[in-house]
Amino acid sequence: MSTISFAIVGCGHIANKHIEAIRNIPNATLAAVCDTNPERLKEYADTHHVRGYLSLEEMLEKETELDAVSICTPSGLHAPLAVQAAQAKKHVVVEKPIALTLEDADRIIQACKDNGVKLSVVHPNRFRPAVMELKKFKDRGLFGKLSHVNATVRWNRNQAYYDQAPWRGTKALDGGVLMNQAIHNLDLMYWLTGPVEEVQAYNATRLRDIEAEDVSVAVLRFKDGTLGIIEAAATIYPKNYEESLSIFGETGTAVISGRTANWIKHLIFEGVSEEETARVIEQVEQDPFGTPGHQHIIADMADAIREDREPLVTGQDGRNALQLVLTVYEAAEKHAPVKWGESKELVSSQQ
């Protein structure tokens, strides 16, 4: 089995998760790191015993055997770097969100398509054991006709968190609680429930000194008539309280929650024995975190390269989650419902 060579662009906090994932995957190797901050670059290069570069251009020029690049920079910088990597014929793993605008998301998707390289977006919550079990029940059709779904993030990101770097909480480079924390839940909601028809929303910046929102509530109508509720907050005192995802259907109910949505709190289906659902709940409780989601994403990219197939979490998946966040933003700004296909951010026919 061939070894897949990765490089990291952006040596911030999230890069550590990528590096750990690469180190824990057989037949994958970390070849280089890149960052515009010389001190931070030296720290990462020395710690991980790899070559370091101050520019992506230099790294792509010198690392000729490189297979894939992980983009771990602030979100507003994803597009130019991902496009540059794709144009150098390198496969691309990009941290969430894929970008901050649909125009930039489409630039990334098109560049990867034009250059024949794979693209995966880091939405690791799909690989939580509880979520994977929920997806199995959904794929079996056991919920029947859905009535509504609910995604909740009640977390704490205090002012010190935003003060760590000047780009945090800015609209140009970062975004707020929807774009940073709740986008994972929105990805799961879209993935499990399907295309959105219309969004109504309120956003506010209540407690943090940032440009973007620290709390948001939204109501969705999906194309099949299912209703959805989003509640996202970075304002919970004094620490993270709850993350949950709930699905309510004609013949089934499921709720996963906890401080992070790693535990199945309620699971019942018509025609499914209590013994079977209890077994699933117990199995998840024995290992609620499972293999880290970043490791799933990186391992899947390596396999996708070897097998010449699409990654499990595609650029379009990342785009869908981004569009949902942006449509919530627009509905809140307009104080009016926004149709999915009429969003001012919609610049692609991809659905």
XYZ file of C-alpha atoms in Angstrom:
351
model
C 0.000 0.000 0.000
C 1.480 3.320 -1.058
C 2.338 5.962 1.545
C 0.400 9.225 1.187
C 2.380 12.367 1.979
C 0.620 15.314 3.674
C 1.596 18.893 4.469
C -0.042 21.372 6.836
C -0.713 25.010 5.954
C -1.396 27.124 9.025
C 0.295 26.140 12.300
C -2.441 27.096 14.719
C -4.372 25.069 17.288
C -6.342 22.963 14.806
C -3.174 21.889 12.960
C -2.319 19.685 15.933
C -5.394 17.547 15.277
C -4.345 17.056 11.649
C -0.791 16.170 12.634
C -1.969 13.708 15.280
C -4.313 12.114 12.740
C -1.574 11.754 10.127
C 0.798 10.245 12.708
C -1.832 7.646 13.698
C -2.675 6.488 10.180
C -0.698 3.612 8.632
C 0.964 4.498 5.336
C 0.545 8.258 5.812
C 3.339 10.696 6.574
C 3.732 14.369 7.446
C 6.279 15.881 5.054
C 6.162 19.604 5.785
C 4.444 22.510 7.533
C 3.861 26.059 6.343
C 3.099 29.281 8.208
C 3.805 32.969 7.665
C 4.848 33.410 11.320
C 8.552 32.438 11.579
C 8.503 31.661 15.307
C 5.388 29.525 15.121
C 6.707 27.765 12.019
C 10.009 26.916 13.709
C 8.193 25.567 16.753
C 6.046 23.215 14.657
C 8.860 22.155 12.330
C 11.206 21.402 15.242
C 8.558 19.660 17.340
C 7.428 17.395 14.518
C 10.824 16.999 12.808
C 9.641 18.106 9.384
C 10.620 20.783 6.905
C 9.088 24.230 7.379
C 8.191 26.890 4.814
C 7.121 30.508 5.166
C 5.100 30.435 1.942
C 2.862 27.878 0.272
C 4.443 28.735 -3.075
C 7.885 27.705 -1.861
C 6.567 24.545 -0.245
C 4.739 23.442 -3.384
C 7.819 24.185 -5.478
C 10.199 22.173 -3.288
C 7.969 19.356 -2.006
C 7.554 17.699 -5.384
C 6.500 14.318 -3.934
C 3.723 15.785 -1.815
C 0.278 14.176 -2.274
C -2.099 16.286 -0.180
C -2.309 19.601 1.660
C -4.379 20.315 4.791
C -5.552 23.928 4.965
C -5.694 24.937 8.659
C -5.567 28.740 8.397
C -8.247 31.218 9.498
C -11.405 30.534 7.498
C -11.249 33.673 5.375
C -7.912 32.527 3.928
C -9.012 29.040 2.862
C -9.919 29.799 -0.740
C -6.697 31.271 -2.194
C -4.549 28.644 -0.472
C -6.765 25.701 -1.441
C -6.912 26.903 -5.047
C -3.129 27.302 -5.117
C -2.671 23.747 -3.806
C -5.143 22.336 -6.321
C -3.448 24.118 -9.195
C -0.218 22.420 -8.097
C -2.057 19.071 -8.474
C -2.204 18.416 -4.728
C -5.266 16.891 -3.115
C -6.911 19.217 -0.601
C -8.268 18.763 2.927
C -9.779 22.026 4.149
C -10.895 22.799 7.682
C -14.464 23.848 8.322
C -16.006 26.000 7.132
C -14.895 25.358 3.551
C -14.900 29.178 3.121
C -16.837 32.207 4.307
C -18.654 32.885 1.012
C -20.205 30.589 -1.563
C -18.159 32.308 -4.245
C -14.969 31.215 -2.486
C -16.378 27.723 -1.872
C -17.120 27.395 -5.565
C -13.621 28.588 -6.452
C -12.181 25.772 -4.341
C -14.549 23.126 -5.710
C -13.950 24.187 -9.319
C -10.163 24.357 -8.925
C -10.069 20.823 -7.536
C -12.331 19.582 -10.329
C -10.323 21.340 -13.054
C -7.048 19.901 -11.761
C -8.295 16.385 -11.119
C -7.612 16.372 -7.371
C -9.701 15.232 -4.409
C -11.332 17.676 -1.997
C -12.552 16.915 1.512
C -13.956 19.293 4.121
C -13.406 18.619 7.820
C -16.827 17.832 9.284
C -15.612 15.166 11.728
C -18.802 14.877 13.790
C -20.252 12.586 11.138
C -17.904 9.908 12.461
C -18.992 10.012 16.101
C -20.289 6.554 17.066
C -23.699 7.950 18.120
C -24.088 9.839 14.847
C -23.082 6.829 12.754
C -25.703 4.701 14.530
C -28.309 7.417 13.979
C -27.463 7.499 10.266
C -27.955 3.725 10.026
C -31.462 3.981 11.487
C -32.270 6.899 9.169
C -31.040 4.969 6.125
C -33.277 2.032 7.133
C -36.268 4.381 6.913
C -37.256 3.697 10.508
C -38.290 7.262 11.346
C -41.034 7.249 8.734
C -42.317 10.677 7.764
C -40.425 13.312 9.742
C -42.215 16.011 11.689
C -39.216 18.058 12.825
C -35.527 18.066 13.722
C -33.609 20.109 16.256
C -29.927 21.135 16.457
C -28.668 22.816 19.619
C -25.259 24.149 20.648
C -25.194 25.721 24.106
C -21.516 26.395 24.677
C -19.197 28.934 26.232
C -16.608 30.899 24.306
C -15.570 33.688 26.662
C -13.952 36.965 25.725
C -10.492 35.542 26.378
C -11.124 32.982 23.631
C -11.825 35.709 21.087
C -8.946 37.851 22.336
C -6.399 35.111 21.534
C -6.007 36.442 17.991
C -7.208 39.623 16.254
C -9.013 37.666 13.515
C -11.268 35.740 15.923
C -14.892 36.800 15.759
C -14.360 38.986 12.679
C -16.705 38.680 9.731
C -13.866 38.772 7.197
C -11.750 35.932 8.579
C -13.733 33.978 11.145
C -17.471 34.432 11.726
C -19.441 33.745 14.873
C -21.015 30.832 16.720
C -22.847 29.552 13.635
C -19.804 29.514 11.389
C -17.374 28.185 13.988
C -19.149 25.958 16.491
C -22.654 25.134 15.237
C -21.695 24.521 11.612
C -20.952 20.915 12.554
C -24.520 20.444 13.801
C -25.902 22.206 10.750
C -23.885 19.839 8.580
C -25.419 16.871 10.401
C -28.923 18.328 10.147
C -28.592 18.865 6.390
C -26.902 15.475 5.850
C -29.609 13.587 7.738
C -32.676 15.582 6.688
C -32.020 16.780 3.177
C -32.338 19.972 1.139
C -33.668 23.152 2.755
C -36.530 25.186 1.307
C -36.760 28.286 3.528
C -35.128 29.875 6.588
C -36.252 32.422 9.191
C -33.794 33.611 11.834
C -32.584 36.049 14.460
C -28.894 36.655 15.255
C -27.426 38.794 18.014
C -24.139 39.791 19.574
C -25.215 39.878 23.191
C -22.226 39.313 25.452
C -18.955 39.170 23.490
C -17.028 42.087 22.025
C -16.871 40.695 18.471
C -18.183 41.625 15.026
C -20.059 38.376 14.442
C -22.945 36.773 16.323
C -22.560 35.052 19.675
C -26.142 33.711 19.724
C -28.534 32.644 16.974
C -31.967 31.057 16.640
C -33.498 29.890 13.358
C -36.442 27.955 11.999
C -36.160 25.963 8.766
C -38.555 24.317 6.377
C -37.021 21.470 4.399
C -38.124 20.651 0.866
C -40.056 17.599 2.062
C -41.990 19.713 4.586
C -39.981 18.730 7.667
C -39.448 21.628 10.071
C -36.116 22.361 11.726
C -35.006 24.376 14.742
C -31.490 25.723 15.301
C -30.287 27.220 18.577
C -26.621 28.180 18.787
C -24.889 30.144 21.526
C -21.349 30.842 22.677
C -22.730 32.742 25.669
C -23.567 29.933 28.119
C -22.259 30.636 31.623
C -19.801 29.466 32.839
C -18.831 26.580 30.514
C -20.111 24.340 27.733
C -23.482 22.920 28.722
C -25.002 20.957 25.840
C -24.784 19.936 22.219
C -27.665 17.930 20.820
C -29.297 16.658 17.673
C -32.867 15.344 17.724
C -34.990 13.705 15.024
C -38.734 13.205 15.465
C -40.686 11.088 13.003
C -43.978 9.266 12.576
C -42.494 5.939 13.664
C -39.284 6.885 15.469
C -37.563 9.301 17.814
C -33.842 9.777 18.423
C -31.924 12.252 20.572
C -28.158 12.429 20.885
C -26.756 14.901 23.388
C -24.452 15.561 26.321
C -21.908 18.350 26.714
C -20.940 17.204 23.233
C -23.384 15.153 21.167
C -21.671 11.833 21.819
C -24.339 9.956 23.757
C -27.684 8.504 22.662
C -30.208 9.780 25.194
C -33.387 8.485 23.565
C -33.938 5.908 20.828
C -37.238 4.239 19.966
C -38.734 2.911 16.723
C -41.897 1.134 15.751
C -41.092 -2.503 15.026
C -37.633 -2.359 16.636
C -37.253 -4.210 19.918
C -36.148 -2.452 23.075
C -33.354 -5.014 23.280
C -31.924 -3.858 19.940
C -32.020 -0.144 20.772
C -30.645 -0.809 24.274
C -27.772 -2.733 22.702
C -26.951 0.199 20.424
C -27.097 2.701 23.304
C -24.846 0.503 25.455
C -22.394 -0.025 22.604
C -22.056 3.741 22.121
C -21.668 4.341 25.857
C -18.730 1.945 25.967
C -16.806 4.150 23.524
C -18.737 7.396 22.930
C -15.845 9.235 21.270
C -14.472 6.455 19.068
C -11.643 7.146 16.663
C -11.080 10.924 16.434
C -13.053 12.494 13.606
C -9.991 14.161 12.100
C -8.351 10.751 11.860
C -11.390 9.462 9.953
C -11.199 12.431 7.565
C -7.457 12.116 6.918
C -7.563 8.302 6.601
C -10.488 8.557 4.201
C -8.614 11.086 2.054
C -5.616 8.741 1.892
C -7.876 5.866 0.861
C -9.731 8.044 -1.652
C -6.413 8.913 -3.303
C -5.363 5.260 -3.479
C -8.767 4.063 -4.668
C -9.429 7.045 -6.962
C -12.849 7.813 -5.485
C -14.631 10.751 -3.886
C -13.934 11.344 -0.177
C -16.803 10.635 2.220
C -17.164 14.347 3.072
C -16.977 16.240 -0.205
C -16.573 19.857 -1.190
C -20.297 19.960 -1.951
C -21.054 18.755 1.572
C -18.957 21.617 2.932
C -20.745 24.003 0.610
C -24.181 22.851 1.795
C -23.283 23.516 5.442
C -21.843 26.912 4.524
C -24.926 27.880 2.533
C -27.140 26.980 5.467
C -25.143 29.287 7.753
C -25.190 32.091 5.183
C -28.928 31.731 4.591
C -29.495 32.022 8.359
C -27.342 35.168 8.287
C -29.351 36.647 5.443
C -32.723 35.837 6.998
C -31.629 37.483 10.250
C -30.352 40.547 8.374
C -33.561 40.929 6.365
C -35.925 40.092 9.252
C -37.798 38.021 6.688
C -37.908 34.446 5.374
C -35.277 33.598 2.760
C -35.792 30.902 0.162
C -32.780 28.604 -0.237
C -32.515 29.102 -4.000
C -33.054 32.861 -3.783
C -30.262 33.614 -1.325
C -28.065 36.507 -2.417
C -25.110 34.254 -1.624
C -26.189 31.616 -4.140
C -23.664 31.705 -6.992
C -23.774 28.095 -8.144
C -26.510 25.823 -9.469
C -25.101 22.946 -7.404
C -27.710 21.666 -4.939
